[in-house]
């Protein structure tokens, strides 16, 4: 009974964390690129795209390594990526803002770099 709903609870919590990451992404990108439709479009598009890649890779990995321990390692990797966002966001965003003048492209590149890996 203890492990019966463990996978469902894990999926629910990680899905909520991805939604929180997406919503807080506008606060991360906003000071550098404004809070415009370009920011939201890049966040929604990149998060959905990275989730699709993650579902595909995760399905292949789950077929090869069907265990809760391997799933926990994947979730730990995503948590480390989220932690790295908080540490390196200022440097990454400043570099991208200086290198790319078009705000639309810069917001997409920033979203890919910062939010793509934990989304996957």
XYZ file of N, CA, C and O in Angstrom:
480
model
N 0.823 -1.202 0.000
C 0.000 0.000 0.000
C 0.864 1.262 0.000
O 0.513 2.251 -0.602
N 2.021 1.208 0.671
C 2.884 2.375 0.800
C 3.401 2.848 -0.550
O 3.453 4.039 -0.822
N 3.782 1.955 -1.417
C 4.344 2.335 -2.718
C 3.300 2.343 -3.829
O 3.647 2.590 -4.970
N 2.059 2.108 -3.477
C 1.026 1.997 -4.505
C 0.867 3.289 -5.287
O 0.769 3.275 -6.506
N 0.811 4.407 -4.615
C 0.597 5.685 -5.280
C 1.870 6.536 -5.348
O 1.787 7.724 -5.638
N 3.013 5.944 -5.100
C 4.258 6.696 -5.065
C 4.573 7.339 -6.416
O 4.950 8.513 -6.486
N 4.380 6.607 -7.483
C 4.664 7.152 -8.810
C 3.690 8.276 -9.163
O 4.109 9.316 -9.690
N 2.409 8.108 -8.853
C 1.430 9.144 -9.146
C 1.702 10.419 -8.359
O 1.610 11.529 -8.893
N 2.078 10.287 -7.097
C 2.400 11.451 -6.268
C 3.649 12.143 -6.797
O 3.707 13.377 -6.873
N 4.633 11.365 -7.206
C 5.862 11.930 -7.762
C 5.584 12.709 -9.036
O 6.091 13.820 -9.228
N 4.773 12.156 -9.910
C 4.422 12.839 -11.158
C 3.659 14.129 -10.865
O 3.915 15.173 -11.492
N 2.752 14.099 -9.919
C 1.989 15.293 -9.566
C 2.895 16.401 -9.031
O 2.807 17.555 -9.450
N 3.786 16.044 -8.120
C 4.668 17.048 -7.515
C 5.648 17.611 -8.540
O 5.854 18.835 -8.604
N 6.245 16.758 -9.361
C 7.188 17.271 -10.362
C 6.481 18.118 -11.412
O 7.045 19.100 -11.896
N 5.261 17.779 -11.752
C 4.491 18.614 -12.673
C 4.202 19.983 -12.083
O 4.279 21.006 -12.778
N 3.882 20.025 -10.796
C 3.649 21.308 -10.131
C 4.931 22.133 -10.074
O 4.905 23.353 -10.260
N 6.059 21.482 -9.863
C 7.337 22.189 -9.825
C 7.669 22.784 -11.193
O 8.173 23.910 -11.286
N 7.373 22.059 -12.264
C 7.609 22.596 -13.608
C 6.724 23.821 -13.841
O 7.176 24.820 -14.419
N 5.487 23.791 -13.392
C 4.608 24.953 -13.533
C 5.126 26.141 -12.729
O 5.116 27.284 -13.199
N 5.611 25.885 -11.522
C 6.193 26.949 -10.707
C 7.435 27.514 -11.388
O 7.648 28.732 -11.405
N 8.247 26.643 -11.956
C 9.447 27.094 -12.670
C 9.073 27.978 -13.853
O 9.702 29.008 -14.092
N 8.036 27.600 -14.567
C 7.586 28.388 -15.716
C 7.069 29.759 -15.278
O 7.389 30.786 -15.887
N 6.292 29.791 -14.219
C 5.752 31.060 -13.737
C 6.838 31.959 -13.150
O 6.821 33.172 -13.341
N 7.779 31.377 -12.452
C 8.859 32.188 -11.891
C 9.870 32.594 -12.957
O 10.656 33.524 -12.733
N 9.850 31.950 -14.099
C 10.742 32.321 -15.194
C 10.516 33.735 -15.676
O 11.459 34.428 -16.068
N 9.280 34.188 -15.637
C 9.019 35.576 -16.046
C 9.653 36.562 -15.079
O 10.072 37.649 -15.483
N 9.752 36.199 -13.808
C 10.407 37.068 -12.823
C 11.920 37.070 -13.006
O 12.584 38.037 -12.700
N 12.454 35.970 -13.488
C 13.894 35.891 -13.735
C 14.259 36.689 -14.977
O 15.234 37.446 -14.992
N 13.485 36.530 -16.038
C 13.797 37.186 -17.306
C 13.307 38.630 -17.370
O 13.843 39.437 -18.128
N 12.302 38.964 -16.597
C 11.691 40.287 -16.648
C 12.636 41.460 -16.465
O 12.582 42.419 -17.241
N 13.507 41.452 -15.470
C 14.396 42.608 -15.297
C 15.362 42.840 -16.467
O 15.855 43.948 -16.644
N 15.614 41.833 -17.251
C 16.565 41.969 -18.351
C 15.893 42.257 -19.689
O 16.453 42.943 -20.532
N 14.716 41.677 -19.898
C 14.060 41.799 -21.199
C 12.654 42.379 -21.116
O 11.949 42.435 -22.112
N 12.216 42.782 -19.952
C 10.862 43.279 -19.793
C 9.887 42.128 -19.611
O 10.226 40.963 -19.778
N 8.689 42.466 -19.266
C 7.670 41.437 -19.047
C 6.662 41.514 -20.188
O 5.531 41.952 -20.024
N 7.082 41.065 -21.348
C 6.281 41.216 -22.553
C 5.774 39.866 -23.047
O 6.060 38.821 -22.471
N 5.050 39.934 -24.136
C 4.528 38.721 -24.750
C 5.665 37.842 -25.275
O 5.540 36.621 -25.332
N 6.796 38.451 -25.622
C 7.939 37.665 -26.098
C 8.506 36.771 -25.002
O 8.891 35.632 -25.245
N 8.545 37.295 -23.787
C 9.038 36.510 -22.658
C 8.111 35.329 -22.399
O 8.552 34.190 -22.266
N 6.812 35.597 -22.341
C 5.860 34.529 -22.062
C 5.825 33.498 -23.190
O 5.733 32.298 -22.932
N 5.909 33.966 -24.427
C 5.903 33.027 -25.552
C 7.129 32.137 -25.524
O 7.028 30.920 -25.734
N 8.287 32.725 -25.265
C 9.499 31.906 -25.214
C 9.451 30.939 -24.033
O 9.838 29.772 -24.170
N 8.974 31.391 -22.880
C 8.882 30.496 -21.728
C 7.935 29.330 -21.986
O 8.289 28.168 -21.758
N 6.750 29.636 -22.468
C 5.770 28.569 -22.700
C 6.268 27.615 -23.780
O 6.211 26.387 -23.632
N 6.780 28.157 -24.868
C 7.243 27.313 -25.964
C 8.431 26.446 -25.594
O 8.457 25.248 -25.891
N 9.414 27.026 -24.933
C 10.615 26.266 -24.573
C 10.298 25.233 -23.499
O 10.789 24.099 -23.559
N 9.501 25.597 -22.525
C 9.131 24.617 -21.492
C 8.363 23.451 -22.108
O 8.647 22.285 -21.814
N 7.394 23.741 -22.975
C 6.648 22.649 -23.612
C 7.551 21.796 -24.498
O 7.437 20.564 -24.523
N 8.443 22.449 -25.230
C 9.377 21.695 -26.069
C 10.327 20.839 -25.248
O 10.587 19.677 -25.583
N 10.846 21.400 -24.163
C 11.764 20.621 -23.330
C 11.026 19.499 -22.605
O 11.591 18.418 -22.408
N 9.779 19.719 -22.231
C 8.994 18.621 -21.653
C 8.801 17.491 -22.662
O 8.896 16.317 -22.301
N 8.553 17.845 -23.913
C 8.389 16.816 -24.947
C 9.659 16.002 -25.133
O 9.615 14.774 -25.228
N 10.793 16.695 -25.170
C 12.073 15.988 -25.277
C 12.291 15.116 -24.047
O 12.741 13.968 -24.151
N 11.975 15.658 -22.881
C 12.127 14.897 -21.651
C 11.231 13.674 -21.581
O 11.649 12.618 -21.104
N 10.008 13.800 -22.065
C 9.109 12.641 -22.090
C 9.652 11.557 -23.007
O 9.610 10.371 -22.679
N 10.168 11.969 -24.153
C 10.712 10.993 -25.099
C 11.940 10.304 -24.514
O 12.024 9.074 -24.506
N 12.891 11.108 -24.002
C 14.106 10.521 -23.411
C 13.764 9.706 -22.167
O 14.324 8.629 -21.952
N 12.855 10.234 -21.355
C 12.470 9.529 -20.143
C 11.798 8.190 -20.419
O 12.020 7.222 -19.697
N 10.986 8.138 -21.456
C 10.363 6.869 -21.820
C 11.381 5.835 -22.247
O 11.292 4.664 -21.872
N 12.360 6.264 -23.014
C 13.425 5.341 -23.443
C 14.260 4.877 -22.250
O 14.609 3.705 -22.143
N 14.585 5.818 -21.352
C 15.359 5.449 -20.168
C 14.564 4.566 -19.218
O 15.120 3.669 -18.579
N 13.271 4.819 -19.103
C 12.434 3.998 -18.214
C 12.339 2.562 -18.714
O 12.233 1.631 -17.910
N 12.378 2.388 -20.028
C 12.375 1.026 -20.564
C 13.674 0.294 -20.256
O 13.680 -0.918 -20.043
N 14.775 1.023 -20.214
C 16.075 0.399 -19.946
C 16.344 0.231 -18.455
O 16.999 -0.720 -18.045
N 15.905 1.193 -17.631
C 16.185 1.192 -16.192
C 14.896 1.443 -15.407
O 14.709 2.521 -14.859
N 14.003 0.472 -15.316
C 12.721 0.707 -14.633
C 12.841 0.579 -13.109
O 12.498 -0.444 -12.519
N 13.351 1.637 -12.452
C 13.461 1.591 -11.002
C 13.207 2.983 -10.421
O 13.416 3.997 -11.083
N 12.767 2.993 -9.165
C 12.527 4.263 -8.484
C 13.840 4.996 -8.201
O 13.876 6.212 -8.158
N 14.920 4.234 -8.014
C 16.213 4.859 -7.742
C 16.695 5.664 -8.946
O 17.211 6.777 -8.801
N 16.527 5.129 -10.141
C 16.931 5.841 -11.352
C 16.056 7.077 -11.555
O 16.551 8.139 -11.930
N 14.766 6.956 -11.294
C 13.863 8.104 -11.372
C 14.284 9.183 -10.379
O 14.288 10.377 -10.699
N 14.667 8.774 -9.183
C 15.114 9.739 -8.174
C 16.381 10.460 -8.622
O 16.534 11.664 -8.383
N 17.282 9.768 -9.303
C 18.500 10.407 -9.802
C 18.174 11.429 -10.893
O 18.796 12.498 -10.954
N 17.215 11.132 -11.731
C 16.802 12.073 -12.772
C 16.176 13.321 -12.139
O 16.475 14.450 -12.536
N 15.335 13.126 -11.148
C 14.710 14.263 -10.465
C 15.771 15.084 -9.725
O 15.714 16.319 -9.719
N 16.761 14.427 -9.143
C 17.854 15.141 -8.487
C 18.636 15.975 -9.505
O 19.000 17.121 -9.218
N 18.861 15.428 -10.682
C 19.541 16.186 -11.731
C 18.766 17.429 -12.131
O 19.347 18.503 -12.335
N 17.455 17.302 -12.234
C 16.621 18.462 -12.555
C 16.665 19.487 -11.429
O 16.703 20.696 -11.682
N 16.679 19.026 -10.189
C 16.758 19.945 -9.055
C 18.081 20.698 -9.045
O 18.121 21.893 -8.732
N 19.152 20.020 -9.413
C 20.455 20.684 -9.510
C 20.419 21.752 -10.597
O 20.943 22.858 -10.419
N 19.778 21.444 -11.722
C 19.647 22.436 -12.804
C 18.854 23.656 -12.342
O 19.201 24.790 -12.679
N 17.814 23.448 -11.564
C 17.034 24.573 -11.027
C 17.895 25.381 -10.065
O 17.873 26.616 -10.072
N 18.683 24.715 -9.254
C 19.580 25.414 -8.349
C 20.623 26.229 -9.094
O 20.984 27.337 -8.677
N 21.102 25.704 -10.206
C 22.081 26.430 -11.007
C 21.479 27.693 -11.633
O 22.205 28.654 -11.892
N 20.170 27.684 -11.873
C 19.512 28.889 -12.383
C 19.677 30.026 -11.379
O 20.025 31.144 -11.749
N 19.442 29.735 -10.117
C 19.526 30.780 -9.106
C 20.949 31.287 -8.929
O 21.156 32.461 -8.621
N 21.918 30.430 -9.143
C 23.311 30.834 -8.968
C 23.827 31.613 -10.173
O 24.475 32.649 -10.024
N 23.528 31.127 -11.389
C 24.154 31.698 -12.568
C 23.300 32.581 -13.445
O 23.742 33.008 -14.509
N 22.077 32.892 -13.013
C 21.168 33.633 -13.892
C 21.690 35.017 -14.259
O 21.566 35.437 -15.403
N 22.266 35.719 -13.322
C 22.703 37.085 -13.594
C 23.832 37.121 -14.623
O 23.816 37.939 -15.540
N 24.794 36.235 -14.475
C 25.915 36.195 -15.414
C 25.438 35.786 -16.801
O 25.773 36.417 -17.809
N 24.628 34.737 -16.859
C 24.138 34.242 -18.151
C 23.289 35.300 -18.848
O 23.472 35.575 -20.038
N 22.366 35.895 -18.127
C 21.474 36.886 -18.736
C 22.221 38.139 -19.167
O 21.925 38.715 -20.215
N 23.205 38.554 -18.389
C 23.995 39.724 -18.778
C 24.797 39.444 -20.050
O 24.869 40.285 -20.951
N 25.394 38.258 -20.133
C 26.158 37.893 -21.332
C 25.266 37.812 -22.564
O 25.625 38.305 -23.637
N 24.117 37.197 -22.422
C 23.208 37.062 -23.568
C 22.673 38.429 -23.977
O 22.571 38.731 -25.171
N 22.352 39.267 -23.015
C 21.835 40.598 -23.340
C 22.878 41.438 -24.079
O 22.542 42.195 -24.989
N 24.142 41.289 -23.721
C 25.206 42.027 -24.402
C 25.517 41.449 -25.776
O 25.869 42.183 -26.692
N 25.399 40.123 -25.920
C 25.774 39.473 -27.178
C 24.677 39.553 -28.236
O 24.969 39.624 -29.429
N 23.427 39.540 -27.819
C 22.306 39.517 -28.763
C 21.481 40.782 -28.555
O 20.914 41.000 -27.485
N 21.388 41.592 -29.578
C 20.693 42.872 -29.471
C 19.185 42.753 -29.628
O 18.436 43.536 -29.067
N 18.728 41.784 -30.399
C 17.287 41.612 -30.608
C 16.676 40.946 -29.376
O 17.042 39.821 -29.023
N 15.748 41.644 -28.719
C 15.154 41.146 -27.491
C 14.423 39.822 -27.697
O 14.433 38.959 -26.835
N 13.793 39.652 -28.846
C 13.043 38.425 -29.093
C 13.962 37.217 -29.131
O 13.684 36.190 -28.501
N 15.058 37.329 -29.851
C 16.011 36.219 -29.939
C 16.713 36.013 -28.605
O 16.915 34.874 -28.166
N 17.075 37.104 -27.942
C 17.753 36.998 -26.655
C 16.875 36.321 -25.613
O 17.368 35.526 -24.797
N 15.581 36.593 -25.626
C 14.700 35.951 -24.651
C 14.568 34.451 -24.920
O 14.536 33.652 -23.988
N 14.534 34.076 -26.201
C 14.453 32.649 -26.534
C 15.744 31.933 -26.142
O 15.709 30.860 -25.526
N 16.884 32.526 -26.465
C 18.166 31.911 -26.113
C 18.318 31.809 -24.595
O 18.751 30.774 -24.067
N 17.937 32.856 -23.889
C 18.017 32.826 -22.424
C 17.128 31.740 -21.838
O 17.520 31.041 -20.898
N 15.953 31.609 -22.385
C 15.033 30.582 -21.894
C 15.565 29.191 -22.178
O 15.464 28.293 -21.328
N 16.146 28.990 -23.348
C 16.729 27.684 -23.673
C 17.864 27.353 -22.716
O 17.939 26.243 -22.175
N 18.742 28.321 -22.487
C 19.911 28.071 -21.641
C 19.515 27.840 -20.189
O 20.007 26.900 -19.545
N 18.626 28.665 -19.666
C 18.292 28.578 -18.243
C 17.222 27.536 -17.920
O 17.333 26.812 -16.932
N 16.180 27.470 -18.752
C 15.028 26.644 -18.380
C 14.885 25.365 -19.205
O 14.057 24.523 -18.881
N 15.666 25.230 -20.261
C 15.613 24.011 -21.062
C 16.071 22.769 -20.308
O 15.349 21.766 -20.247
N 17.288 22.795 -19.709
C 17.764 21.588 -19.011
C 16.857 21.094 -17.874
O 16.559 19.900 -17.825
N 16.389 21.965 -16.959
C 15.494 21.406 -15.944
C 14.141 20.983 -16.510
O 13.490 20.095 -15.959
N 13.706 21.607 -17.610
C 12.457 21.202 -18.247
C 12.539 19.803 -18.841
O 11.574 19.058 -18.851
N 13.696 19.492 -19.360
C 13.893 18.144 -19.928
C 13.903 17.122 -18.821
O 13.299 16.072 -18.905
